[in-house]
Coordinates of C-alpha atoms in Angstrom, one line a residue:
Chain S
M1 CA 7.8 -27.8 -24.3
L2 CA 4.8 -29.9 -21.9
S3 CA 5.6 -31.2 -18.7
V4 CA 4.4 -34.3 -17.7
A5 CA 1.9 -31.6 -15.4
D6 CA 0.4 -30.8 -18.6
H7 CA -0.2 -33.8 -19.8
A8 CA -2.6 -34.8 -16.1
T9 CA -4.1 -31.5 -15.8
G10 CA -4.8 -31.5 -19.6
A11 CA -2.8 -30.2 -22.7
P12 CA -4.0 -28.8 -26.5
G13 CA -5.8 -31.1 -27.8
R14 CA -7.4 -33.4 -25.2
P15 CA -10.1 -32.1 -22.9
A16 CA -8.9 -30.7 -19.6
D17 CA -10.3 -32.6 -17.2
R18 CA -9.4 -36.3 -20.0
F19 CA -7.2 -37.2 -16.7
D20 CA -8.9 -36.2 -13.5
D21 CA -11.6 -37.0 -14.1
L22 CA -10.0 -40.6 -14.9
F23 CA -8.6 -40.5 -11.4
R24 CA -12.0 -40.1 -9.4
Q25 CA -13.9 -42.7 -11.8
L26 CA -10.9 -45.4 -11.3
Y27 CA -8.3 -44.5 -8.4
P28 CA -11.7 -46.0 -5.6
R29 CA -11.5 -49.0 -7.7
L30 CA -7.8 -50.0 -7.9
V31 CA -7.2 -48.8 -4.3
P32 CA -9.1 -52.2 -2.5
L33 CA -7.3 -54.4 -5.5
A34 CA -3.7 -53.1 -4.7
E35 CA -4.4 -53.6 -0.8
R36 CA -5.9 -56.7 -1.8
L37 CA -3.0 -58.0 -2.8
L38 CA -0.6 -56.2 -0.9
G39 CA -2.5 -56.5 2.7
D40 CA -1.7 -53.1 3.7
R41 CA -4.6 -49.9 2.6
G42 CA -1.0 -47.0 2.8
E43 CA 1.2 -49.2 0.7
A44 CA -2.0 -49.5 -1.7
E45 CA -3.0 -46.1 -1.9
D46 CA 1.2 -45.6 -2.8
L47 CA 0.9 -47.9 -5.8
V48 CA -2.2 -47.0 -7.1
Q49 CA -0.4 -43.5 -7.0
E50 CA 2.9 -44.6 -9.1
V51 CA 0.6 -45.9 -11.4
F52 CA -1.4 -43.0 -12.4
L53 CA 2.2 -41.1 -12.5
R54 CA 3.0 -43.8 -15.2
L55 CA -0.2 -43.0 -17.0
A56 CA 0.7 -39.5 -17.4
R57 CA 4.1 -39.7 -18.0
S58 CA 2.6 -42.1 -20.9
G59 CA 0.6 -39.0 -22.8
Q60 CA 4.1 -37.7 -23.5
S61 CA 4.9 -40.6 -25.9
A62 CA 2.9 -43.1 -28.0
P63 CA 3.1 -47.0 -26.9
D64 CA 4.5 -49.2 -29.3
D65 CA 1.9 -50.5 -30.7
G66 CA -0.5 -47.7 -30.8
E67 CA -1.9 -45.1 -30.3
P68 CA -1.0 -42.5 -27.0
L69 CA -2.5 -44.1 -23.5
L70 CA -4.7 -41.2 -23.0
D71 CA -6.5 -40.8 -26.0
R72 CA -7.4 -44.6 -26.2
P73 CA -10.7 -45.0 -24.3
D74 CA -11.8 -45.1 -21.1
E75 CA -12.0 -49.3 -20.7
V76 CA -8.6 -49.9 -22.8
V77 CA -7.0 -47.4 -19.8
G78 CA -8.7 -49.0 -17.6
A79 CA -7.6 -51.8 -18.2
W80 CA -3.5 -50.8 -18.9
L81 CA -4.2 -50.0 -15.1
R82 CA -5.2 -52.5 -13.7
R83 CA -2.6 -54.3 -15.3
V84 CA -0.4 -52.2 -14.3
V85 CA -1.7 -52.5 -10.7
L86 CA -0.9 -56.1 -10.4
N87 CA 1.7 -56.3 -12.2
L88 CA 4.0 -54.0 -9.8
G89 CA 2.1 -55.4 -7.1
A90 CA 3.2 -58.3 -7.9
N91 CA 7.2 -56.6 -8.1
R92 CA 6.9 -55.5 -4.7
L93 CA 5.0 -58.4 -2.9
R94 CA 8.4 -60.4 -4.1
D95 CA 10.7 -57.3 -2.9
R96 CA 8.8 -58.1 0.6
R97 CA 9.7 -61.3 0.1
R98 CA 13.4 -60.9 -0.1
A99 CA 13.2 -58.4 2.3
D100 CA 11.1 -60.6 4.9
D101 CA 14.6 -63.5 4.3
R102 CA 16.9 -60.9 5.1
V103 CA 14.4 -60.2 8.3
L104 CA 14.6 -63.9 9.5
R105 CA 17.7 -64.2 9.0
A106 CA 17.9 -61.4 11.4
V107 CA 16.1 -62.8 13.2
R108 CA 17.4 -66.2 13.8
L109 CA 20.3 -63.6 14.9
D110 CA 18.9 -61.9 17.5
G111 CA 15.5 -63.3 18.8
A112 CA 14.2 -60.1 20.0
L113 CA 13.6 -59.0 16.9
D114 CA 9.8 -59.7 15.7
P115 CA 9.6 -59.6 11.5
E116 CA 5.3 -59.3 11.7
R117 CA 4.8 -56.8 14.6
R118 CA 3.5 -53.3 13.5
P119 CA 2.2 -51.8 16.4
T120 CA -0.8 -49.6 15.8
D121 CA -2.0 -47.1 18.4
D122 CA -4.9 -48.7 19.4
D123 CA -3.7 -52.4 18.7
S124 CA -2.5 -54.7 20.9
P125 CA 1.1 -56.6 19.6
P126 CA -0.3 -60.4 19.8
H127 CA -3.5 -58.6 17.9
A128 CA -1.5 -56.8 15.2
L129 CA 0.7 -59.6 14.9
L130 CA -2.6 -62.2 14.4
R131 CA -3.9 -60.1 11.9
A132 CA -0.7 -60.3 9.5
E133 CA -1.2 -64.1 9.8
A134 CA -4.4 -63.8 9.4
R135 CA -3.3 -61.4 6.1
D136 CA -0.1 -63.7 5.5
E137 CA -2.0 -67.4 4.9
V138 CA -4.3 -65.2 3.1
R139 CA -1.7 -63.7 0.5
A140 CA -0.3 -67.0 0.3
A141 CA -3.3 -69.5 -0.6
L142 CA -3.3 -66.3 -3.8
T143 CA 0.6 -67.2 -3.8
A144 CA -0.1 -70.6 -4.6
L145 CA -2.9 -69.8 -7.6
P146 CA -1.7 -70.4 -11.3
E147 CA -0.9 -66.1 -11.8
R148 CA -4.2 -65.9 -14.7
Q149 CA -6.3 -67.5 -11.3
R150 CA -5.1 -65.5 -8.7
A151 CA -5.6 -62.3 -11.0
C152 CA -9.3 -63.4 -12.3
L153 CA -9.8 -63.8 -8.0
L154 CA -8.3 -60.4 -7.2
L155 CA -10.3 -58.4 -9.8
R156 CA -13.7 -59.9 -9.3
H157 CA -13.5 -60.4 -5.9
A158 CA -12.1 -56.0 -5.7
G159 CA -15.6 -55.7 -7.6
H160 CA -14.9 -56.1 -11.6
S161 CA -17.1 -56.9 -14.3
Y162 CA -16.0 -60.6 -16.7
A163 CA -16.2 -57.7 -19.4
E164 CA -12.7 -55.8 -17.6
I165 CA -11.5 -58.9 -15.9
A166 CA -11.2 -60.5 -20.4
A167 CA -10.0 -57.0 -20.7
T168 CA -7.4 -56.8 -18.2
L169 CA -6.0 -60.0 -18.8
G170 CA -6.0 -60.2 -22.8
I171 CA -8.6 -63.5 -22.5
A172 CA -11.4 -64.5 -23.6
L173 CA -14.8 -63.2 -22.0
G174 CA -15.5 -66.8 -21.5
S175 CA -12.2 -67.9 -19.8
V176 CA -13.2 -65.9 -16.8
G177 CA -15.7 -67.9 -14.9
V178 CA -13.0 -70.9 -16.2
Y179 CA -10.0 -69.2 -13.8
L180 CA -12.5 -67.9 -11.3
A181 CA -14.5 -71.4 -11.0
R182 CA -10.4 -72.9 -11.0
G183 CA -9.6 -70.5 -8.7
E184 CA -11.6 -71.2 -5.9
R185 CA -11.6 -74.0 -5.6
A186 CA -7.9 -74.2 -5.4
F187 CA -7.5 -70.8 -3.4
R188 CA -10.1 -73.1 -0.8
A189 CA -7.6 -75.9 -0.9
A190 CA -4.9 -73.7 -0.1
Y191 CA -5.9 -71.9 2.1
A192 CA -7.2 -75.2 4.0
G193 CA -4.0 -76.3 3.5
D194 CA -4.5 -78.8 1.1
P195 CA -1.7 -78.1 -1.4
S196 CA -3.5 -81.3 -3.5
T197 CA -5.9 -79.5 -5.9
T198 CA -3.1 -76.5 -6.6
G199 CA -0.4 -76.3 -8.6
P200 CA 1.3 -74.6 -11.7
D201 CA -0.5 -77.2 -13.9
S202 CA -4.3 -75.7 -13.0
D203 CA -4.1 -74.0 -15.8
Q204 CA -4.3 -76.2 -18.5
G205 CA -6.8 -76.3 -21.0
T206 CA -8.2 -73.0 -21.1
T207 CA -4.9 -70.3 -22.1
S208 CA -0.8 -69.4 -21.3
Chain U
M1 CA -34.2 -78.3 -22.7
T2 CA -30.1 -78.2 -23.3
T3 CA -28.9 -82.1 -22.8
I4 CA -25.5 -80.9 -22.5
C5 CA -24.2 -80.2 -18.8
P6 CA -22.8 -76.9 -19.2
D7 CA -19.2 -76.6 -18.1
A8 CA -18.3 -75.1 -14.9
G9 CA -17.1 -72.1 -16.4
R10 CA -20.4 -71.0 -17.9
L11 CA -22.2 -71.8 -14.4
R12 CA -19.8 -69.6 -12.7
A13 CA -20.4 -67.1 -15.1
W14 CA -23.9 -67.6 -14.4
L15 CA -23.7 -67.0 -10.4
D16 CA -22.0 -63.7 -11.0
R17 CA -24.9 -63.1 -13.3
E18 CA -22.8 -62.8 -16.5
G19 CA -23.6 -65.8 -18.6
P20 CA -26.9 -66.7 -19.8
S21 CA -29.4 -68.6 -17.3
P22 CA -29.3 -72.5 -17.9
D23 CA -32.0 -72.4 -15.7
D24 CA -34.2 -75.2 -17.6
H25 CA -31.4 -77.8 -17.4
L26 CA -30.3 -77.2 -13.9
T27 CA -33.9 -78.1 -12.7
S28 CA -33.7 -81.5 -13.9
C29 CA -29.7 -81.9 -13.8
E30 CA -28.6 -83.3 -10.6
A31 CA -24.8 -83.5 -11.8
C32 CA -25.5 -79.6 -12.2
Q33 CA -27.0 -78.9 -9.3
A34 CA -24.4 -80.3 -6.9
T35 CA -21.5 -78.7 -9.5
L36 CA -23.3 -75.2 -8.7
G37 CA -23.7 -75.7 -4.9
A38 CA -19.8 -76.6 -5.0
L39 CA -19.2 -73.3 -6.6
E40 CA -21.2 -71.5 -4.6
R41 CA -19.9 -72.7 -1.6
D42 CA -16.0 -72.0 -3.3
A43 CA -17.5 -68.7 -4.5
E44 CA -18.7 -67.9 -1.2
R45 CA -15.7 -68.4 0.8
A46 CA -13.5 -66.1 -1.4
A47 CA -16.2 -63.4 -1.1
R48 CA -15.7 -63.7 2.2
V49 CA -11.7 -64.4 2.8
L50 CA -11.1 -61.2 0.0
A51 CA -14.1 -59.1 0.3
P52 CA -11.9 -55.4 0.3
Q53 CA -10.6 -55.2 4.4
T54 CA -11.5 -51.9 4.7
E55 CA -14.0 -49.3 2.4
P56 CA -13.1 -47.9 -1.6
P57 CA -11.4 -43.6 -0.9
T58 CA -14.3 -41.9 -0.7
A59 CA -14.3 -38.7 -2.7
A60 CA -13.0 -36.6 -0.2
E61 CA -10.0 -39.0 0.3
T62 CA -9.9 -39.1 -4.2
E63 CA -9.9 -35.9 -3.9
R64 CA -7.2 -35.4 -1.5
A65 CA -5.1 -38.3 -3.4
L66 CA -5.1 -36.6 -7.0
A67 CA -4.0 -33.3 -5.2
R68 CA -1.3 -35.3 -4.3
L69 CA -0.6 -36.5 -7.7
R70 CA -0.6 -33.3 -8.7
S71 CA 1.8 -32.1 -6.6
R72 CA 4.5 -35.5 -7.7
L73 CA 3.6 -34.3 -10.9
D74 CA 4.5 -30.9 -10.9
D75 CA 7.7 -31.4 -9.2
E76 CA 8.5 -33.2 -12.8
P77 CA 8.1 -30.6 -15.4
A78 CA 12.3 -29.6 -15.8
S79 CA 13.7 -32.8 -15.9
Q80 CA 11.2 -34.2 -18.8
E81 CA 11.0 -31.5 -20.6
A82 CA 14.5 -32.0 -20.3
A83 CA 14.8 -34.8 -22.0
S84 CA 12.2 -34.7 -23.7
A85 CA 14.4 -31.8 -25.6
G86 CA 17.2 -34.2 -26.2
A87 CA 16.1 -37.2 -26.7
M88 CA 12.2 -37.5 -28.1
P89 CA 11.0 -38.1 -31.6
A90 CA 8.7 -35.0 -32.5
G91 CA 6.5 -37.9 -33.4
A92 CA 6.1 -39.6 -30.2
M93 CA 4.8 -36.4 -28.5
P94 CA 0.6 -36.6 -28.4
H95 CA 0.0 -33.8 -29.7
A96 CA 2.1 -32.7 -32.5
P97 CA 1.4 -36.3 -34.7
T98 CA 3.9 -37.0 -37.9
G99 CA 3.4 -40.6 -37.7
R100 CA 6.8 -40.9 -36.5
A101 CA 8.0 -45.2 -36.1
P102 CA 7.2 -45.4 -32.5
V103 CA 11.2 -46.0 -31.0
S104 CA 11.9 -49.7 -30.0
L105 CA 15.2 -51.1 -28.8
S106 CA 17.9 -51.6 -32.1
P107 CA 19.1 -54.9 -32.4
N108 CA 22.1 -54.7 -30.3
G109 CA 19.5 -52.7 -27.4
M110 CA 21.2 -50.1 -27.8
A111 CA 20.3 -46.3 -27.7
P112 CA 16.8 -46.9 -28.5
L113 CA 16.2 -43.3 -28.3
A114 CA 19.1 -41.7 -30.4
E115 CA 16.0 -42.3 -33.7
T116 CA 16.2 -38.7 -35.8
S117 CA 15.2 -39.6 -39.0
A118 CA 11.2 -40.4 -40.1
A119 CA 9.7 -43.6 -40.9
P120 CA 5.9 -44.2 -41.5
R121 CA 3.9 -45.4 -38.4
R122 CA 3.3 -48.9 -39.2
T123 CA 1.2 -51.1 -37.2
P124 CA 2.5 -54.5 -36.9
T125 CA 0.8 -57.6 -36.8
P126 CA 0.5 -59.6 -33.9
V127 CA 2.9 -62.6 -34.8
A128 CA 5.0 -59.4 -36.1
L129 CA 4.8 -58.0 -32.6
V130 CA 5.0 -61.5 -30.2
W131 CA 8.4 -62.4 -32.5
R132 CA 9.7 -58.9 -32.7
R133 CA 10.2 -59.2 -29.0
W134 CA 11.5 -62.4 -28.8
R135 CA 14.0 -61.8 -31.1
L136 CA 15.2 -58.5 -28.9
A137 CA 15.0 -61.6 -26.4
L138 CA 17.3 -64.1 -27.5
G139 CA 19.0 -62.1 -29.8
G140 CA 20.1 -58.9 -29.6
V141 CA 18.6 -57.2 -26.0
A142 CA 21.5 -58.8 -24.1
A143 CA 23.3 -56.6 -24.6
A144 CA 21.0 -53.5 -23.7
L145 CA 20.5 -56.1 -20.6
A146 CA 24.1 -56.0 -20.1
L147 CA 23.8 -52.5 -20.0
A148 CA 20.6 -52.3 -17.2
F149 CA 23.8 -55.1 -15.1
A150 CA 25.6 -52.0 -14.5
L151 CA 22.9 -49.8 -13.3
T152 CA 22.3 -53.2 -11.4
T153 CA 25.3 -54.5 -8.0
P154 CA 23.1 -53.9 -4.7
E155 CA 24.8 -51.4 -2.2
G156 CA 27.5 -53.0 0.4
Q157 CA 29.4 -55.0 -2.6
A158 CA 33.1 -53.3 -3.9
A159 CA 34.3 -54.4 -7.1
A160 CA 38.4 -53.8 -7.3
A161 CA 39.5 -51.8 -9.8
G162 CA 41.0 -52.5 -12.6
F163 CA 40.3 -56.1 -13.2
L164 CA 38.7 -57.5 -16.3
A165 CA 35.5 -59.4 -16.8
Q166 CA 33.8 -57.7 -13.3
F167 CA 30.5 -59.7 -14.6
R168 CA 29.7 -62.8 -16.7
S169 CA 26.2 -64.1 -16.3
Q170 CA 25.6 -67.2 -15.5
R171 CA 21.6 -66.9 -14.2
L172 CA 19.1 -64.6 -15.0
A173 CA 16.5 -62.8 -13.4
V174 CA 13.7 -60.8 -13.8
V175 CA 13.8 -57.1 -14.0
T176 CA 10.3 -54.7 -15.0
F177 CA 10.1 -51.5 -16.1
D178 CA 7.8 -49.4 -18.1
P179 CA 8.3 -49.1 -21.1
N180 CA 6.9 -45.5 -21.6
Q181 CA 8.5 -44.4 -19.0
A182 CA 12.1 -45.8 -20.1
R183 CA 11.5 -44.1 -23.2
Q184 CA 10.0 -40.9 -21.4
T185 CA 13.5 -40.5 -19.2
G186 CA 15.7 -41.2 -21.8
L187 CA 16.9 -44.9 -19.6
F188 CA 19.2 -45.6 -22.4
R189 CA 20.7 -42.9 -23.1
F190 CA 24.4 -43.5 -22.6
E191 CA 25.5 -41.3 -25.6
E192 CA 25.1 -38.2 -23.5
L193 CA 27.8 -39.8 -20.6
G194 CA 30.5 -40.7 -23.3
T195 CA 31.1 -42.1 -26.7
V196 CA 29.6 -45.5 -27.8
K197 CA 30.8 -47.8 -30.2
N198 CA 30.3 -51.2 -31.3
N199 CA 32.5 -52.8 -33.4
Q200 CA 29.7 -54.5 -35.3
P201 CA 27.6 -51.9 -35.9
N202 CA 25.2 -53.4 -38.9
N203 CA 25.4 -56.3 -36.8
R204 CA 22.4 -58.8 -37.7
P205 CA 21.4 -62.5 -37.2
S206 CA 22.0 -63.9 -41.3
E207 CA 20.9 -67.3 -42.9
V208 CA 23.3 -70.2 -42.6
A209 CA 22.7 -73.5 -44.6
N210 CA 22.7 -75.7 -41.6
V211 CA 23.2 -76.0 -37.9
Q212 CA 26.4 -77.8 -38.5
A213 CA 27.5 -74.6 -40.4
A214 CA 26.3 -71.9 -37.0
A215 CA 27.9 -74.7 -34.8
G216 CA 31.7 -74.3 -36.1
Q217 CA 30.7 -69.9 -36.7
A218 CA 29.5 -70.0 -33.0
G219 CA 32.5 -71.6 -31.8
F220 CA 29.8 -74.1 -29.4
P221 CA 27.2 -77.3 -30.6
I222 CA 23.6 -76.4 -30.6
L223 CA 21.4 -77.9 -29.1
Q224 CA 18.4 -79.3 -31.3
P225 CA 14.6 -80.4 -29.8
D226 CA 12.9 -83.3 -30.5
P227 CA 10.5 -83.4 -33.5
T228 CA 7.5 -84.9 -31.7
T229 CA 7.4 -82.3 -29.6
L230 CA 6.9 -79.4 -31.8
P231 CA 3.4 -78.7 -32.7
P232 CA 1.7 -80.2 -35.9
G233 CA 2.3 -78.8 -39.2
A234 CA 5.8 -77.2 -38.6
A235 CA 8.7 -78.5 -40.1
K236 CA 11.3 -80.3 -38.7
T237 CA 14.1 -79.0 -40.4
P238 CA 14.7 -74.9 -38.8
K239 CA 16.1 -72.0 -40.6
V240 CA 19.1 -71.3 -39.6
R241 CA 20.4 -68.0 -38.2
Y242 CA 23.5 -66.5 -37.1
A243 CA 24.6 -63.5 -35.2
P244 CA 28.5 -63.0 -34.6
A245 CA 29.9 -61.8 -31.1
S246 CA 29.8 -57.8 -31.1
E247 CA 30.9 -55.1 -27.8
T248 CA 29.7 -52.2 -27.6
R249 CA 31.6 -49.5 -25.6
L250 CA 30.5 -46.6 -24.0
T251 CA 33.4 -44.2 -23.1
F252 CA 33.4 -42.0 -20.3
D253 CA 33.7 -38.6 -21.1
R254 CA 33.8 -35.2 -18.2
E255 CA 32.7 -31.8 -20.5
K256 CA 29.6 -34.1 -22.5
A257 CA 28.4 -35.8 -19.3
R258 CA 28.2 -32.1 -18.0
A259 CA 26.5 -30.4 -21.0
Y260 CA 24.1 -33.2 -20.0
F261 CA 23.4 -32.3 -16.7
D262 CA 23.5 -28.7 -18.3
S263 CA 20.9 -29.1 -20.4
I264 CA 18.2 -31.2 -17.7
N265 CA 19.0 -28.2 -14.9
R266 CA 21.3 -29.9 -12.6
K267 CA 24.0 -28.4 -11.9
D268 CA 25.0 -30.3 -8.4
L269 CA 25.3 -33.9 -11.1
A270 CA 29.4 -34.2 -12.2
L271 CA 31.1 -37.1 -13.9
P272 CA 33.4 -38.5 -11.0
D273 CA 36.2 -37.6 -11.6
K274 CA 37.7 -41.6 -12.3
L275 CA 34.9 -42.3 -14.3
H276 CA 36.6 -40.0 -16.8
G277 CA 38.1 -41.6 -19.6
A278 CA 37.0 -45.3 -18.5
T279 CA 35.4 -47.5 -20.5
L280 CA 32.6 -49.9 -20.2
A281 CA 32.5 -52.8 -22.3
V282 CA 29.9 -54.6 -23.0
A283 CA 30.9 -58.0 -24.9
L284 CA 27.2 -60.1 -26.5
P285 CA 28.0 -63.6 -27.9
P286 CA 28.2 -64.9 -30.4
V287 CA 24.0 -66.0 -30.7
V288 CA 21.9 -69.1 -33.1
T289 CA 18.7 -69.4 -33.8
L290 CA 16.6 -72.0 -35.5
E291 CA 13.1 -71.1 -36.7
Y292 CA 10.4 -73.8 -37.5
P293 CA 8.3 -72.4 -39.9
A294 CA 4.9 -73.5 -39.5
A295 CA 2.5 -74.6 -42.8
D296 CA 1.9 -70.5 -44.2
N297 CA 5.5 -69.8 -43.3
K298 CA 5.3 -67.7 -40.5
P299 CA 7.0 -68.6 -36.8
A300 CA 5.9 -71.2 -34.8
V301 CA 8.7 -72.0 -32.4
M302 CA 11.8 -70.1 -32.2
I303 CA 14.4 -71.8 -30.6
G304 CA 18.3 -69.3 -29.8
Q305 CA 21.6 -70.0 -28.0
A306 CA 23.7 -68.1 -26.8
R307 CA 27.2 -67.6 -25.0
E308 CA 27.6 -66.0 -21.3
V309 CA 27.4 -62.2 -21.5
Q310 CA 30.6 -60.8 -20.0
V311 CA 30.9 -57.1 -18.8
R312 CA 34.4 -55.3 -17.6
V313 CA 35.3 -52.2 -16.9
E314 CA 39.1 -50.5 -17.7
G315 CA 41.0 -47.8 -16.7
S316 CA 41.1 -46.6 -13.0
A317 CA 37.1 -46.6 -12.4
S318 CA 35.6 -50.3 -10.8
L319 CA 32.2 -51.4 -12.1
D320 CA 30.9 -50.9 -9.0
E321 CA 31.6 -48.1 -9.1
V322 CA 30.3 -47.2 -13.1
R323 CA 27.5 -48.8 -11.5
N324 CA 26.5 -46.3 -7.9
F325 CA 27.0 -43.2 -10.6
L326 CA 24.5 -44.7 -13.2
L327 CA 22.0 -45.3 -10.6
G328 CA 22.5 -42.6 -9.3
L329 CA 21.3 -40.6 -13.1
P330 CA 18.8 -38.8 -12.0
N331 CA 16.4 -40.7 -15.5
V332 CA 16.9 -43.9 -14.1
P333 CA 13.2 -44.4 -12.6
P334 CA 13.6 -45.7 -8.4
E335 CA 11.1 -48.9 -9.1
L336 CA 13.9 -50.1 -11.5
A337 CA 16.7 -49.2 -9.5
R338 CA 14.8 -51.0 -6.8
Q339 CA 14.6 -54.1 -8.7
L340 CA 18.7 -53.8 -9.5
R341 CA 19.8 -53.1 -6.7
S342 CA 17.7 -56.4 -4.8
I343 CA 20.0 -59.2 -6.6
Q344 CA 21.9 -60.9 -4.5
D345 CA 24.6 -62.4 -6.8
W346 CA 25.7 -59.2 -9.3
T347 CA 28.3 -60.8 -10.5
S348 CA 26.9 -63.5 -12.1
T349 CA 23.0 -62.6 -13.2
L350 CA 21.3 -61.2 -16.0
P351 CA 19.1 -58.9 -15.7
I352 CA 15.8 -59.5 -18.3
P353 CA 13.4 -56.5 -19.1
V354 CA 9.8 -57.8 -19.0
P355 CA 7.9 -54.5 -20.2
V356 CA 5.0 -54.6 -17.0
D357 CA 1.9 -52.9 -19.1
K358 CA 3.1 -56.3 -21.8
M359 CA 4.0 -59.1 -20.8
T360 CA 3.6 -61.2 -17.4
W361 CA 6.3 -64.2 -16.1
Q362 CA 6.9 -66.1 -13.6
E363 CA 9.4 -68.7 -12.1
T364 CA 10.2 -72.1 -13.2
T365 CA 13.1 -74.8 -14.1
I366 CA 13.6 -76.2 -17.2
T367 CA 15.6 -79.7 -16.7
G368 CA 16.3 -78.7 -12.9
A369 CA 18.2 -75.5 -13.9
P370 CA 15.8 -71.8 -13.0
A371 CA 13.8 -70.5 -15.6
Y372 CA 11.6 -68.2 -16.1
I373 CA 8.3 -68.2 -18.9
L374 CA 7.4 -65.2 -20.2
N375 CA 4.1 -64.7 -21.2
D376 CA 2.5 -61.9 -23.6
N377 CA -0.5 -60.5 -21.8
T378 CA -3.2 -60.4 -25.3
G379 CA -2.2 -63.6 -25.1
L380 CA -0.3 -63.8 -28.3
G381 CA 2.7 -66.4 -27.3
S382 CA 5.2 -67.3 -24.2
G383 CA 8.6 -67.6 -23.9
V384 CA 10.6 -69.4 -21.6
I385 CA 14.5 -68.3 -20.9
W386 CA 17.1 -69.6 -19.0
Q387 CA 20.6 -70.4 -19.0
R388 CA 22.7 -73.1 -18.1
D389 CA 26.2 -74.6 -19.3
G390 CA 27.5 -71.5 -19.9
R391 CA 24.8 -71.2 -22.5
I392 CA 21.7 -68.6 -22.4
L393 CA 18.8 -70.3 -23.6
G394 CA 15.4 -69.5 -25.5
V395 CA 12.3 -71.0 -26.8
A396 CA 9.4 -68.9 -28.2
G397 CA 6.2 -69.0 -29.8
P398 CA 2.6 -68.8 -30.5
L399 CA 1.9 -72.0 -27.9
K400 CA 1.1 -72.7 -24.2
A401 CA 3.6 -73.0 -22.0
T402 CA 3.2 -76.4 -21.5
E403 CA 3.9 -76.9 -25.0
L404 CA 7.1 -74.7 -25.5
R405 CA 7.9 -76.3 -22.3
K406 CA 7.9 -80.1 -23.6
I407 CA 10.2 -78.5 -26.5
A408 CA 13.3 -76.5 -24.2
E409 CA 13.1 -79.7 -21.8
S410 CA 14.2 -81.5 -25.3
L411 CA 16.8 -80.1 -26.1
K412 CA 20.2 -81.3 -26.6

């Protein structure tokens, strides 16, 4: 019986270094994407590990509409990995917001607690707080965008090509520029604190 | 020279050198020059703010990450092999292709990994895929949702023992899961822990004469859309299907659970004494679906309606104790468990499972009620699902979310 590790390290019928090659090729590109989404390098690395873990596990079973993922072309696997990074990242952000809400409720009861403070060895608390606030502003602006616009911005500014973005989001290649143009305009407005040009209807006119 | 101004999307692509050059047109079109300038400023601003905060992982860091991943994978083989030996169809293994059909939820959402008979693999058409997913969501998956609910209650919530209808769905919450992982770990293999019975084993929707007939059988009035909101070409009279209520019961059995834990080399696990003989009962409500066919007779819009789902535990254990036990099982992915635990109103919130690699979702409202819009990742279709007045409602189709919303909001 093949184990999960067998699939990840190369089992009979599959090039021994297929999984390793994919990891070496895509891990350095996925971590910045996850980091931009989550705002934390360590959490991003953990998320991408989780995504590759799922890829390794997927080698044991066929998806319900085709051959096993690891038997598919690199660009298909890459698109799958990016999609799962975005979806899992969004999940974590939602979980974090729920947790933040709970912390904020606690802070109201105990003013000495600071939910934003995540001190590191070389950061003073005020600087850490400022950085956390800036990070949260970016995240809040991104959150205000319709989902595909947000995904396009994240992918593009993490260095992915239009073809990769289209494959990841399942949209036409020609739509990528449209989503980017709208997304960047909405992001500018949201980041500047102007909600007038953002909103869930901004995706209208393209696919949704 | 092109006389028609390119749209902003084409100009934006050209900025990234990802599209054809409109150079000739740009030199003579002030409007396009202005648009391009605005696009460039927006793009530069986004690039500045969204630029990676740190350098990408180096080769050495990547190798270390790969080593860590290997270490995690090495910890998994025993349980994965056992799970596979117990439930994975041989044809689903990548190195023994036998042409088996991929595993999917049964119409009642139960025990999806227990398939044993060989069947030829069929490649579903895109439309078939969309409708299969939405029929599951609207018509049959509620039982799986409710069983998933049994895993959901957050820590610290205690339920009184021996009461009935401990759960009654009043609202919905999305939880995402990885279908590959769920299939592989045997997430829904409840039959390994006891005896699973369904009082309607062949509970498939059957066509009824009309909406009034369905309402009579279901016991609730059927909401219908404003015909003007339906897509052009769609029939104004729906095909009406009805699936009766059913109940699935899992009675826990100490010996069966023991054998299962032994088979996955987890001799440290055991069925709690209080659970032996206790029954988890999931009551799936009657479901009515209205299908509005297009001119080619393929579904253009599908509307599903059902009463609430109920779950109860019979015997000496409480639903909370059952949930705690199930959450501790080794085949429940931590990510899924974490999401389920985070649901606050656990006695009234029905989880909607969304496959993480196939669908995306967003929160919205339909006539004031919280709702979820789900989009197929491949752009094949969308759906919206919500609960209102004790009724679970869903609208799905190969349409834009905005079109589905209009249909949903017109239901009366």
